PDB file of C-alpha atoms in Angstrom:
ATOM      1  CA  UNK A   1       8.335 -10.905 -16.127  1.00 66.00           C
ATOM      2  CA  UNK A   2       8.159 -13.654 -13.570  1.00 89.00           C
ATOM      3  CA  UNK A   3       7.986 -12.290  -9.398  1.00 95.00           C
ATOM      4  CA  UNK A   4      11.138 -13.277  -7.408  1.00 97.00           C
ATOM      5  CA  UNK A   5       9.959 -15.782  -5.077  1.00 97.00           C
ATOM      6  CA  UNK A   6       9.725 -14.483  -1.260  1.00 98.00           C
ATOM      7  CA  UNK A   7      10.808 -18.207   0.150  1.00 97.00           C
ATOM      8  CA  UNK A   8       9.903 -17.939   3.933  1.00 97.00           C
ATOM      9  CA  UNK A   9      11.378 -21.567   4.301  1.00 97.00           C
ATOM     10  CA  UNK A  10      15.130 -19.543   3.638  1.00 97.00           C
ATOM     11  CA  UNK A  11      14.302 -16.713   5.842  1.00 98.00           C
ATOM     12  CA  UNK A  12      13.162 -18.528   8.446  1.00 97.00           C
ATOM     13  CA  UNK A  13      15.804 -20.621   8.603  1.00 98.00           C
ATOM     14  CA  UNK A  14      18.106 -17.749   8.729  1.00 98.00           C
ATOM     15  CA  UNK A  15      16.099 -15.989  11.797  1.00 98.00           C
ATOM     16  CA  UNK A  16      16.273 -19.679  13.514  1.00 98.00           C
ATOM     17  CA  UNK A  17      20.019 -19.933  13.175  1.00 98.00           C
ATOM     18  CA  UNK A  18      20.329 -16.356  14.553  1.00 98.00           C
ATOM     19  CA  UNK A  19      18.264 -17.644  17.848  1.00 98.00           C
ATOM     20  CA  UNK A  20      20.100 -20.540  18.314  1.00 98.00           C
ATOM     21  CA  UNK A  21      23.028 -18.382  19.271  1.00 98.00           C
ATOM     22  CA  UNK A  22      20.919 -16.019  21.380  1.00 98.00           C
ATOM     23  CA  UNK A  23      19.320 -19.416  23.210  1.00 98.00           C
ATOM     24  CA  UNK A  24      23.224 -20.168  23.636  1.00 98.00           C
ATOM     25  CA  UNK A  25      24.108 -16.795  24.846  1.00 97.00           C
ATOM     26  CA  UNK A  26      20.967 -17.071  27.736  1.00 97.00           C
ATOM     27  CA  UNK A  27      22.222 -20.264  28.568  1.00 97.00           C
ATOM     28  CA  UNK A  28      25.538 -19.203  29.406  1.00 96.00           C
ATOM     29  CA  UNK A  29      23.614 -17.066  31.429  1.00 94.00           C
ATOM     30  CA  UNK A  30      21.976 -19.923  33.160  1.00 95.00           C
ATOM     31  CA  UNK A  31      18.707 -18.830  31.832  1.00 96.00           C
ATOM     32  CA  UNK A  32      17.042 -21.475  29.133  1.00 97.00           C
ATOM     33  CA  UNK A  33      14.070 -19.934  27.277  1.00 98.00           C
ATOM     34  CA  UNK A  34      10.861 -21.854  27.505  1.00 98.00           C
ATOM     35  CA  UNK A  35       7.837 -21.615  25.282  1.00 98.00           C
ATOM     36  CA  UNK A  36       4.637 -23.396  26.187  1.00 97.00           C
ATOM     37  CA  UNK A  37       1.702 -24.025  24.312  1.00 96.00           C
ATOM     38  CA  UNK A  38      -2.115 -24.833  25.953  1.00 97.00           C
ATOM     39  CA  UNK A  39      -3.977 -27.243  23.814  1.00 96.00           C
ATOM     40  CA  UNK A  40      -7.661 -28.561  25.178  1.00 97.00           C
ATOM     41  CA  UNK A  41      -9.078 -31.065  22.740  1.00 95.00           C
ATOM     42  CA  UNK A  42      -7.297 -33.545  20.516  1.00 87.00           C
ATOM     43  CA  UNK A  43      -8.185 -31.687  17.106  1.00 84.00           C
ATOM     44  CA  UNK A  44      -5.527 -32.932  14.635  1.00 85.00           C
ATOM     45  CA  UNK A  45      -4.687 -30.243  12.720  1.00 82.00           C
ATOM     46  CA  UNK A  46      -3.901 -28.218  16.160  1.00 87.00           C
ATOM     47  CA  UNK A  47      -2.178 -30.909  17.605  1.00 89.00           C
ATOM     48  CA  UNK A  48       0.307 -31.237  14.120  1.00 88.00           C
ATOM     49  CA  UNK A  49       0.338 -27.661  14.605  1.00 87.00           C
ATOM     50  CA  UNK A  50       1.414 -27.871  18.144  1.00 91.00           C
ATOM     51  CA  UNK A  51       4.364 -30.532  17.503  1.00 92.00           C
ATOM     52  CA  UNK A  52       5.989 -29.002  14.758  1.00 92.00           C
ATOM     53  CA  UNK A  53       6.524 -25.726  17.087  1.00 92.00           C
ATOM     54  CA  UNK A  54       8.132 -27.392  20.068  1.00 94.00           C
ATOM     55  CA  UNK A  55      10.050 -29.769  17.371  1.00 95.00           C
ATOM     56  CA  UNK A  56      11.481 -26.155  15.721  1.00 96.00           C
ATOM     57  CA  UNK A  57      12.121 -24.940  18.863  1.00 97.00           C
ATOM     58  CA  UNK A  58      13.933 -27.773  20.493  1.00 97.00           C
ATOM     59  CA  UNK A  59      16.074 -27.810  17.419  1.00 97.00           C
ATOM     60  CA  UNK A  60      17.342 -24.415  18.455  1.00 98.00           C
ATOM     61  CA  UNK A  61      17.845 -25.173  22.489  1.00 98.00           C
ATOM     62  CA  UNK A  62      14.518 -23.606  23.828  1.00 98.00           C
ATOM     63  CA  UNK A  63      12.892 -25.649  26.768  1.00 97.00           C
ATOM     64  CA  UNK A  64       9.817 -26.666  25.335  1.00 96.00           C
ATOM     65  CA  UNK A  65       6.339 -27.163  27.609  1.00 97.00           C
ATOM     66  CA  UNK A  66       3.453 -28.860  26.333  1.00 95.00           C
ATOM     67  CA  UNK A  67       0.308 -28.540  28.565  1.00 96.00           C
ATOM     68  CA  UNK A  68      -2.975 -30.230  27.334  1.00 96.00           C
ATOM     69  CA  UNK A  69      -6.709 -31.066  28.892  1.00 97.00           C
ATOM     70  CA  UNK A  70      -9.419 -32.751  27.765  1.00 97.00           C
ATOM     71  CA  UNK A  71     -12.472 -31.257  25.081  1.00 96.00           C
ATOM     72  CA  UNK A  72     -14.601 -31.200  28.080  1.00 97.00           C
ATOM     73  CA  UNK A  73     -11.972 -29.192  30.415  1.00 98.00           C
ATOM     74  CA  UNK A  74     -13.907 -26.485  32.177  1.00 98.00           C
ATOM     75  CA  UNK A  75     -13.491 -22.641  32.074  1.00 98.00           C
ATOM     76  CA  UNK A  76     -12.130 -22.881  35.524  1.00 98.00           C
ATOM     77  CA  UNK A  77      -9.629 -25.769  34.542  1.00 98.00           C
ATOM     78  CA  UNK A  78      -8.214 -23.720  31.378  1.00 98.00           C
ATOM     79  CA  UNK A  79      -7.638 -20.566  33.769  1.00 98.00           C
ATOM     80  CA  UNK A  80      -6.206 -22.272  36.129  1.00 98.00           C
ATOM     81  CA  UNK A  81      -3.224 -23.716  33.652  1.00 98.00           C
ATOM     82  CA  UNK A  82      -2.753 -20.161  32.683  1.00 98.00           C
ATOM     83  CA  UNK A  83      -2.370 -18.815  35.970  1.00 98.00           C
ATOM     84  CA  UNK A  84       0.216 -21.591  36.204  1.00 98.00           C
ATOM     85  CA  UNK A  85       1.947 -20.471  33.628  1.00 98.00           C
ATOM     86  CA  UNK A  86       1.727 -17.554  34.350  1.00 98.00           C
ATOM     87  CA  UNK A  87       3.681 -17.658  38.022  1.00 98.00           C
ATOM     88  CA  UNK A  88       6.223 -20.236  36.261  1.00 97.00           C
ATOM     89  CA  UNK A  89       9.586 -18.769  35.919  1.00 95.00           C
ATOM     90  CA  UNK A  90      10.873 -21.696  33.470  1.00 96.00           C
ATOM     91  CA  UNK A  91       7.787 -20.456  30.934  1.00 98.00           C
ATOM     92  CA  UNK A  92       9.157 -17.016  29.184  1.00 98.00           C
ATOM     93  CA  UNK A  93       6.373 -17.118  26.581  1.00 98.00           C
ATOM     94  CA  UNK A  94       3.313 -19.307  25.741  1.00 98.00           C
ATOM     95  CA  UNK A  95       0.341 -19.698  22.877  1.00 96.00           C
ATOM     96  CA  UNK A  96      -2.851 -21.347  24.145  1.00 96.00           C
ATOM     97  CA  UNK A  97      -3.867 -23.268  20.611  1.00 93.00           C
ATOM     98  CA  UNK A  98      -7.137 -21.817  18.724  1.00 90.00           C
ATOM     99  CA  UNK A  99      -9.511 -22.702  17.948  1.00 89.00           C
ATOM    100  CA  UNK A 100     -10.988 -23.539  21.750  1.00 94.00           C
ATOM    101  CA  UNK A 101     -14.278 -25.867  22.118  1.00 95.00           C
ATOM    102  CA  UNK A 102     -17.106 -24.005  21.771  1.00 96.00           C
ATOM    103  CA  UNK A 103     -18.427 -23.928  25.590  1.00 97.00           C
ATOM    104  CA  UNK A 104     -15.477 -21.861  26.315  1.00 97.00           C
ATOM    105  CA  UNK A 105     -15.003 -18.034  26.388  1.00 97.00           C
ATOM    106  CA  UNK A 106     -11.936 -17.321  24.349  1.00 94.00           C
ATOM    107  CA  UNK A 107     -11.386 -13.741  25.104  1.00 94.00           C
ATOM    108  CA  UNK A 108     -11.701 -14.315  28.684  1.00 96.00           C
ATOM    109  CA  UNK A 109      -9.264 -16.679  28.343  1.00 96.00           C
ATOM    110  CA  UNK A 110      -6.950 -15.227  26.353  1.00 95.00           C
ATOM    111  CA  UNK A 111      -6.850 -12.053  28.194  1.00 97.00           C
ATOM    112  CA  UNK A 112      -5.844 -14.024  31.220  1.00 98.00           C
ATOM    113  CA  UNK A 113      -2.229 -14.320  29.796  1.00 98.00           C
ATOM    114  CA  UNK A 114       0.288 -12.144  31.317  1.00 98.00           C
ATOM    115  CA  UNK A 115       0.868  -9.799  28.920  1.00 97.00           C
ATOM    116  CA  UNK A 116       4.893 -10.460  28.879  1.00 96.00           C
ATOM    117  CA  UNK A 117       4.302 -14.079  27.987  1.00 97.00           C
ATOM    118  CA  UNK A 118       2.087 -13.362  25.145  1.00 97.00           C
ATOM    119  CA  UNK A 119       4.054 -15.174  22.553  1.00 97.00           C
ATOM    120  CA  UNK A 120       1.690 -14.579  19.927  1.00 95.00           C
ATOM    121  CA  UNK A 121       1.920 -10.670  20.259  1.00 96.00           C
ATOM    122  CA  UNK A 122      -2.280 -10.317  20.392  1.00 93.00           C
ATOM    123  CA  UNK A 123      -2.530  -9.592  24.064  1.00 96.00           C
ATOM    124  CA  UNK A 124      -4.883  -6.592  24.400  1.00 95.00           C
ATOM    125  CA  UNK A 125      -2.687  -4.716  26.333  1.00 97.00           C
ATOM    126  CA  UNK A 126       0.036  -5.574  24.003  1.00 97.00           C
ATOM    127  CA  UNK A 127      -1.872  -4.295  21.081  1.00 96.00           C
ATOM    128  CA  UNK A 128      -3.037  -1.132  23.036  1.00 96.00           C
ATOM    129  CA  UNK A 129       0.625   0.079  23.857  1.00 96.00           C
ATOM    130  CA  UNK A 130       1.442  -0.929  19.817  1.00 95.00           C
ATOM    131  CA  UNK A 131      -1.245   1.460  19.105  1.00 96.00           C
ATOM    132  CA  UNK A 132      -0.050   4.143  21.621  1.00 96.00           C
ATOM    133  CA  UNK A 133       3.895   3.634  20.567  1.00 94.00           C
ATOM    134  CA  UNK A 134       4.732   5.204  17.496  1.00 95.00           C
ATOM    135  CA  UNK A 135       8.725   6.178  17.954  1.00 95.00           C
ATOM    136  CA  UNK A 136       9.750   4.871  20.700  1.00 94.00           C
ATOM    137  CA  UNK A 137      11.696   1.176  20.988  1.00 92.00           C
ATOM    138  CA  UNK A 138       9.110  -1.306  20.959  1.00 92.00           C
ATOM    139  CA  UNK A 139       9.508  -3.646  24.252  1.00 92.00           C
ATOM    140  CA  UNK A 140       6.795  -5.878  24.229  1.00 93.00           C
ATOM    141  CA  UNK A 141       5.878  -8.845  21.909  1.00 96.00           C
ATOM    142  CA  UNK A 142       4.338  -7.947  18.613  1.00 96.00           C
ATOM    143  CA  UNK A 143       2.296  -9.875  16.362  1.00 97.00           C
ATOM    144  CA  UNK A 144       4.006 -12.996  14.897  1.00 96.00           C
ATOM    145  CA  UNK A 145       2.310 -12.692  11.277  1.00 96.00           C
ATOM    146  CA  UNK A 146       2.636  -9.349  10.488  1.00 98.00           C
ATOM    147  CA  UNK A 147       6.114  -9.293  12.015  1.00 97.00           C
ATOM    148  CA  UNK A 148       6.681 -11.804   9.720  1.00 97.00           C
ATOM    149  CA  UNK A 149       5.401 -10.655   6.507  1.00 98.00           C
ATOM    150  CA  UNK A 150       7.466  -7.584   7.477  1.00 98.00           C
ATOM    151  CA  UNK A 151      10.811  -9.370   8.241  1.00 98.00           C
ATOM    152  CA  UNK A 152      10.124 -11.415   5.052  1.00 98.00           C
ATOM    153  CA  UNK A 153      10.109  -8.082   2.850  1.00 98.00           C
ATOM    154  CA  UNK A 154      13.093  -6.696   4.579  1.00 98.00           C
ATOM    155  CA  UNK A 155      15.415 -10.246   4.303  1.00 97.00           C
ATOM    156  CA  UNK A 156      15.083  -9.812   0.797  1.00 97.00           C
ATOM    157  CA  UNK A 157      16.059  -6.435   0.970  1.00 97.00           C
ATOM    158  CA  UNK A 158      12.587  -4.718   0.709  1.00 97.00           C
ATOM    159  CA  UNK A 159      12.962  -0.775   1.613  1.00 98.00           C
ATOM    160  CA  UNK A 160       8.613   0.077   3.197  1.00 98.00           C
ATOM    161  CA  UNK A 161       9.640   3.447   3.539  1.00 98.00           C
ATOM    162  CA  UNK A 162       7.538   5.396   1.910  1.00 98.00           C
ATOM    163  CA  UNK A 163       6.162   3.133   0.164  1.00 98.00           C
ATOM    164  CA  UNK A 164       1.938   2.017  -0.488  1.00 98.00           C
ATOM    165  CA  UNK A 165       0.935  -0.846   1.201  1.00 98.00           C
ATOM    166  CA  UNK A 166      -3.156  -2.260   1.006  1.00 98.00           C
ATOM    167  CA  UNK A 167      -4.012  -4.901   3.205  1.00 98.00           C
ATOM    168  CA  UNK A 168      -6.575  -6.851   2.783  1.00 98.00           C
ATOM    169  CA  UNK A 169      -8.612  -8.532   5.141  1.00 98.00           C
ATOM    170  CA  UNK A 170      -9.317  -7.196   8.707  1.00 96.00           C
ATOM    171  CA  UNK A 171      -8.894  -9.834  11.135  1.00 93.00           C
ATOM    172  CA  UNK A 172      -6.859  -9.153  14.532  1.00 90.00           C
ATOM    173  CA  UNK A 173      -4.127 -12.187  13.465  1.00 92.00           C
ATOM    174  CA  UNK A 174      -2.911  -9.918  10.432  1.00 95.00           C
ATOM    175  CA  UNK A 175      -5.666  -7.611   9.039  1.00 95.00           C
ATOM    176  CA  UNK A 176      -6.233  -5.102  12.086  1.00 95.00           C
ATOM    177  CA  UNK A 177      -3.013  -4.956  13.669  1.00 95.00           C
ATOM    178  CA  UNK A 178      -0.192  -5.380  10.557  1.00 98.00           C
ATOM    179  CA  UNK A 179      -1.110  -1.518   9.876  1.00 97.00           C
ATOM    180  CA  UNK A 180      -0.036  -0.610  13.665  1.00 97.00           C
ATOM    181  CA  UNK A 181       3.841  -1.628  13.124  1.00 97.00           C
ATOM    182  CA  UNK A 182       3.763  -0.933   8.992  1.00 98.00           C
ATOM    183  CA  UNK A 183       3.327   3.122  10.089  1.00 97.00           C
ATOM    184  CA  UNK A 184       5.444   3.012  12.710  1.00 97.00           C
ATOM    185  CA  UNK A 185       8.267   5.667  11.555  1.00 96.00           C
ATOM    186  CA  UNK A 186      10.732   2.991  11.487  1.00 96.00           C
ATOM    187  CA  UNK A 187       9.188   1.411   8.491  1.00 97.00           C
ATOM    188  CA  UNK A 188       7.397   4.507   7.277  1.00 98.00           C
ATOM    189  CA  UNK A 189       5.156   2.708   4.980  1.00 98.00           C
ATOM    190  CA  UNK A 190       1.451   4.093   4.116  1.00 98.00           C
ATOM    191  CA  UNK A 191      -1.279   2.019   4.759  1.00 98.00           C
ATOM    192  CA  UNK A 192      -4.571   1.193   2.800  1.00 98.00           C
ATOM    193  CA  UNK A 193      -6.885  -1.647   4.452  1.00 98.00           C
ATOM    194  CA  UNK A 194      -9.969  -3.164   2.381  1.00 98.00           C
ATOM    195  CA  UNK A 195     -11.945  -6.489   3.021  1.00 96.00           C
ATOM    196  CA  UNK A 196     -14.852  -8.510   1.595  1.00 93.00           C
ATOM    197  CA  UNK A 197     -17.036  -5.274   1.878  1.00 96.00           C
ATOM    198  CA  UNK A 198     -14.890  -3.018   0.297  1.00 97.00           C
ATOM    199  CA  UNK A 199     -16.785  -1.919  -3.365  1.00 97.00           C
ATOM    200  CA  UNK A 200     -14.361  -2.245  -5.891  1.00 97.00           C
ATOM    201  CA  UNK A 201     -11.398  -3.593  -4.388  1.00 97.00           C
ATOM    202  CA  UNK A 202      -9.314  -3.357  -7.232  1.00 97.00           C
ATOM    203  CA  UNK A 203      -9.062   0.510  -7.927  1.00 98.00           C
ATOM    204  CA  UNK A 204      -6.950   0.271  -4.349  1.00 98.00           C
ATOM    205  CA  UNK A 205      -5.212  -2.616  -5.437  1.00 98.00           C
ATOM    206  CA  UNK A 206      -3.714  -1.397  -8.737  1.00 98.00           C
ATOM    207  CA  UNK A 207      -2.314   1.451  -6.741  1.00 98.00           C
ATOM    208  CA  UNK A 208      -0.468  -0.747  -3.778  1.00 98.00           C
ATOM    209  CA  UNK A 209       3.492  -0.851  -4.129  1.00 98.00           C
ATOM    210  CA  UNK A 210       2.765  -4.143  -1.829  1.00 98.00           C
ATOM    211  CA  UNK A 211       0.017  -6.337  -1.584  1.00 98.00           C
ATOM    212  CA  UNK A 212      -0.520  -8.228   1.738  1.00 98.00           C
ATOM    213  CA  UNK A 213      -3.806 -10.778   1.152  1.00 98.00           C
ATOM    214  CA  UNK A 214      -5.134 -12.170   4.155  1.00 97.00           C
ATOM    215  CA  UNK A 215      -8.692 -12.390   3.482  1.00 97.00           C
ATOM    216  CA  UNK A 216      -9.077 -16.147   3.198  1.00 95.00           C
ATOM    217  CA  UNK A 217     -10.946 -15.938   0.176  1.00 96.00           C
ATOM    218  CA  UNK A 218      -9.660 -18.084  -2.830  1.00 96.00           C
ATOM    219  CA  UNK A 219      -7.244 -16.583  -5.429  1.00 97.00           C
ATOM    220  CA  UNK A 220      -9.101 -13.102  -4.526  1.00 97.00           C
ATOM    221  CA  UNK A 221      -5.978 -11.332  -6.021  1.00 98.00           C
ATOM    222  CA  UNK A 222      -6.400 -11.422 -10.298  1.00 98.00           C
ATOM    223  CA  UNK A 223      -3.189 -10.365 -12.251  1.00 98.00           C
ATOM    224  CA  UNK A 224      -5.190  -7.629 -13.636  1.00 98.00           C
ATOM    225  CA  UNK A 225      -5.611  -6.114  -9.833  1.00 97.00           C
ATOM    226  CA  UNK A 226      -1.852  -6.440  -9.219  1.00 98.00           C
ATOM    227  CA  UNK A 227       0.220  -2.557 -10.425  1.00 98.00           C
ATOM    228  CA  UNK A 228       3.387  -4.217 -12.540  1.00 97.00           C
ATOM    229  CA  UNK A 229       6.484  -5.001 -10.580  1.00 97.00           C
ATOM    230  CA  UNK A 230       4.182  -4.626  -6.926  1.00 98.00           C
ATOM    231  CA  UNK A 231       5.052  -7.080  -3.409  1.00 98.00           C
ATOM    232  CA  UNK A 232       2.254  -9.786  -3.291  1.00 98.00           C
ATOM    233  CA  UNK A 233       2.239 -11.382  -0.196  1.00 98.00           C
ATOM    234  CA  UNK A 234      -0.035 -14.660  -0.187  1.00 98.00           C
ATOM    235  CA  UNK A 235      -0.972 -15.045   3.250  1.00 97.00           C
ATOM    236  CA  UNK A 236      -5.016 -15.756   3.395  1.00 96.00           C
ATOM    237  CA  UNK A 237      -5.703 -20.254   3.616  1.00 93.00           C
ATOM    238  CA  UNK A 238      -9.179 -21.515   1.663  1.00 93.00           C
ATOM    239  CA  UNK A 239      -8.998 -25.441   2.297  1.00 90.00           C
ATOM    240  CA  UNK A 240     -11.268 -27.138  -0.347  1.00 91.00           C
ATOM    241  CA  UNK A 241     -11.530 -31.528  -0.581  1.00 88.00           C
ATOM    242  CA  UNK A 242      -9.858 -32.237  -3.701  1.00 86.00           C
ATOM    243  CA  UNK A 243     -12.426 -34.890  -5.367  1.00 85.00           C
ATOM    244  CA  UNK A 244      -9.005 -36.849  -6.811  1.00 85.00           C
ATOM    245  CA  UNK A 245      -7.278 -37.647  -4.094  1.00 86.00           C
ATOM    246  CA  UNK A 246     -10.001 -37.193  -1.125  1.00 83.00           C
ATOM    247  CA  UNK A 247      -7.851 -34.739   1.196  1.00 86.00           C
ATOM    248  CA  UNK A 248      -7.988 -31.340   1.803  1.00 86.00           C
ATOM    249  CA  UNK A 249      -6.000 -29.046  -1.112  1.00 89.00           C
ATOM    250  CA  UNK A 250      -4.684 -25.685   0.591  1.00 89.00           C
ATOM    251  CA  UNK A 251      -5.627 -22.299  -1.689  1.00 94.00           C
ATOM    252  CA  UNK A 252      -4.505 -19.003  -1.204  1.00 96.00           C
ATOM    253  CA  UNK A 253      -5.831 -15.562  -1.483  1.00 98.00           C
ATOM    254  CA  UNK A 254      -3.509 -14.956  -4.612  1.00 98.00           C
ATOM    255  CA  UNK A 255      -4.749 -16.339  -8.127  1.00 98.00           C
ATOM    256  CA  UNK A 256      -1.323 -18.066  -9.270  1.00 96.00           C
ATOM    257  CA  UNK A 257      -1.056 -15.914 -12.414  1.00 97.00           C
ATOM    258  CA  UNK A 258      -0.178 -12.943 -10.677  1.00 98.00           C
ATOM    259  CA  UNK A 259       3.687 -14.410 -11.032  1.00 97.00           C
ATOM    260  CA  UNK A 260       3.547 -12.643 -14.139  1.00 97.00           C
ATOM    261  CA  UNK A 261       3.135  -9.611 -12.972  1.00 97.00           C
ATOM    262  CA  UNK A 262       4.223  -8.896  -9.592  1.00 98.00           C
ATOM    263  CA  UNK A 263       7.674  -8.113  -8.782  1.00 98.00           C
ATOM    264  CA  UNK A 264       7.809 -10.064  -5.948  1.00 98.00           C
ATOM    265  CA  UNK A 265       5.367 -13.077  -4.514  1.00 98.00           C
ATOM    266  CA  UNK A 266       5.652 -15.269  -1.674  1.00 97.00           C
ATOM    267  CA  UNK A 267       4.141 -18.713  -2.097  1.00 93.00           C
ATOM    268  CA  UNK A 268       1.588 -20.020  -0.412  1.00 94.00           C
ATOM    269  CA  UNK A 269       2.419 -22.589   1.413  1.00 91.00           C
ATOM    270  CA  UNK A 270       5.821 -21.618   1.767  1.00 94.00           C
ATOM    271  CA  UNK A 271       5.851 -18.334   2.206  1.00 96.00           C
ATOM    272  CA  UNK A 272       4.578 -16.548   5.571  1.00 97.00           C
ATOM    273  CA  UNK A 273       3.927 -19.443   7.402  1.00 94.00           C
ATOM    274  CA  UNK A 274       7.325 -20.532   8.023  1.00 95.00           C
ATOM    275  CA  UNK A 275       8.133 -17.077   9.357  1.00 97.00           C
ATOM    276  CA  UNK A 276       5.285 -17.009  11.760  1.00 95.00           C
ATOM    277  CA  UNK A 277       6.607 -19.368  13.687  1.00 95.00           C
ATOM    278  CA  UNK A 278       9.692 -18.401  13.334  1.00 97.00           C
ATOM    279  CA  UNK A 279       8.518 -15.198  15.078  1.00 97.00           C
ATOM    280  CA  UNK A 280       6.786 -16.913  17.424  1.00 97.00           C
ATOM    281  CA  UNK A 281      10.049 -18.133  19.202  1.00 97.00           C
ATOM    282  CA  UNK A 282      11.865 -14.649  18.465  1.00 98.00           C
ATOM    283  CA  UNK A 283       9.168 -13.010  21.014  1.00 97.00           C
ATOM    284  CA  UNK A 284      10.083 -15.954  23.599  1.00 98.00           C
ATOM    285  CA  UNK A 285      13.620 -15.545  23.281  1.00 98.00           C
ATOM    286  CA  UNK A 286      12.720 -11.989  23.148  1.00 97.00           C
ATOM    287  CA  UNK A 287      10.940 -12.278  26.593  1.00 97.00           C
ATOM    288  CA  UNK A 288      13.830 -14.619  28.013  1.00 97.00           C
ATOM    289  CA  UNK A 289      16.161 -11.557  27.064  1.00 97.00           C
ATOM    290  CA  UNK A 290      14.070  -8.591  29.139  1.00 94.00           C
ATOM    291  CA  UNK A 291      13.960 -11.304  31.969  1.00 91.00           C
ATOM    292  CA  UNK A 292      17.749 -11.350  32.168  1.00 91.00           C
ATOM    293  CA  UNK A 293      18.333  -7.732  31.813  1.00 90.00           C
ATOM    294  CA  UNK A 294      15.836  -7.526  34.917  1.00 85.00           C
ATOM    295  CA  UNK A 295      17.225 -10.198  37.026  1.00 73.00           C
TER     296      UNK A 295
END
């Protein structure tokens, strides 16, 4: 048995069509969503990062907003563009690029966003009222890689309900808050989280229906871990130099073997990452939306 490939590249494609007719519907509406992103520092892997979002979502009509300072911008600088942002009614949603120079305070920072143009769905409040919201329609941003590794499942016609999920890894991007929307009743999945501390990781494993690895830790999912015909989703990044060729080779948490024995995989690259920023936009077009039922 060989896993059907979970190719993010096609599903994300297929979530970006369906916002370039939303983005056409707001327009009609004389409202263009924009999406902003804060970068401080010239550090190139956040500025490629940076470009290919406001290239995707100028391809789909979204006004896109680049703000940048300087490495040595001060903490009063770097509030100051979010409280611009902030009171700017062309800016619907916005990321501020991680990781920050080091003689910043992140949290403060990041908690300065309004909570309504948190495009990356990690806003404290907006994780509180995921936390408090268990039926009701959701109506504030949620987290783009979880969403995604959700909306990934379910475009290949994935039914959660009821069904075993172990996560593994326990940072806020995917670890801590992917169980939040997974046992939602909507979804109705059951949720198992383990990490890097967790003594034998694989008696959990073997029982998972689906697999979500986000650890970061190298091909940390062995076929023999993986229950026969189970969802592996490959979302955890180890970059390693690659002595041949002198650039950095991009790993991920699953061991390449467990093709042959998962039902489904999604590649890494390829896979999730394609659909995170594919929900990225969908919570700015999301926010554009709310703004025009209010005005």
């Amino acid at each position: 048995m060989t896993a059907k490939v979970l190719d993010g590249k096609a599903a994300s494609a297929a979530i970006k069509a369906e916002l370039a007719e939303r983005v056409a519907a707001l327009k009609e509406k004389g409202i263009t969503p924009g999406i902003a992103t804060v970068l401080v520092g010239a550090d190139p892997a956040s500025q490629l990062y940076v470009g290919m979002k406001h290239r995707q979502s100028e391809a789909i009509g979204m006004n896109s907003i680049q703000r940048e300072l300087p490495a040595d911008a001060t903490q009063e600088q770097v509030e100051a563009l979010i409280d611009e942002l902030n009171a700017d009614p062309s800016c619907h949603g916005y990321i501020v690029q991680l990781p920050l120079p080091k003689h910043l305070d992140t949290d403060r920072i990041l908690e300065r966003i309004d909570p309504a143009k948190d495009a990356d769905g990690l806003h404290p409040t907006n994780l509180g009222r995921l936390v408090l919201n268990v039926n009701a329609p959701i109506t504030t941003p949620l987290p783009c890689t979880p969403r995604g590794v959700i909306e990934l499942l379910q475009r290949n016609d994935y039914d959660l309900n009821g069904k075993h999920v172990v996560v593994v890894g326990r940072g806020v991007t995917i670890g801590r808050s992917i169980g939040l929307i997974l046992t939602r009743r909507e979804i109705n999945a059951t949720v198992t989280q383990v990490h890097t501390g967790t003594v034998d990781m694989g008696q959990y494993l073997r029982q998972a229906d689906v697999i979500v690895a986000s650890a970061g830790v190298k091909h940390l999912i062995r076929p023999e871990d993986v229950k026969p015909g189970a969802a592996v989703l490959d979302v955890g990044v180890t970059r390693e130099d690659d002595p041949a060729t002198g650039k950095q080779k991009v790993y991920g948490d699953v061991d390449p073997a467990v093709a042959e024995v998962a039902g489904w995989l999604s590649p890494n690259p390829g896979g999730v990452g394609p659909m995170t920023v594919a929900l990225l936009m969908t919570n700015v077009v999301e926010a554009a939306e709310r703004a025009a039922a209010q005005a």
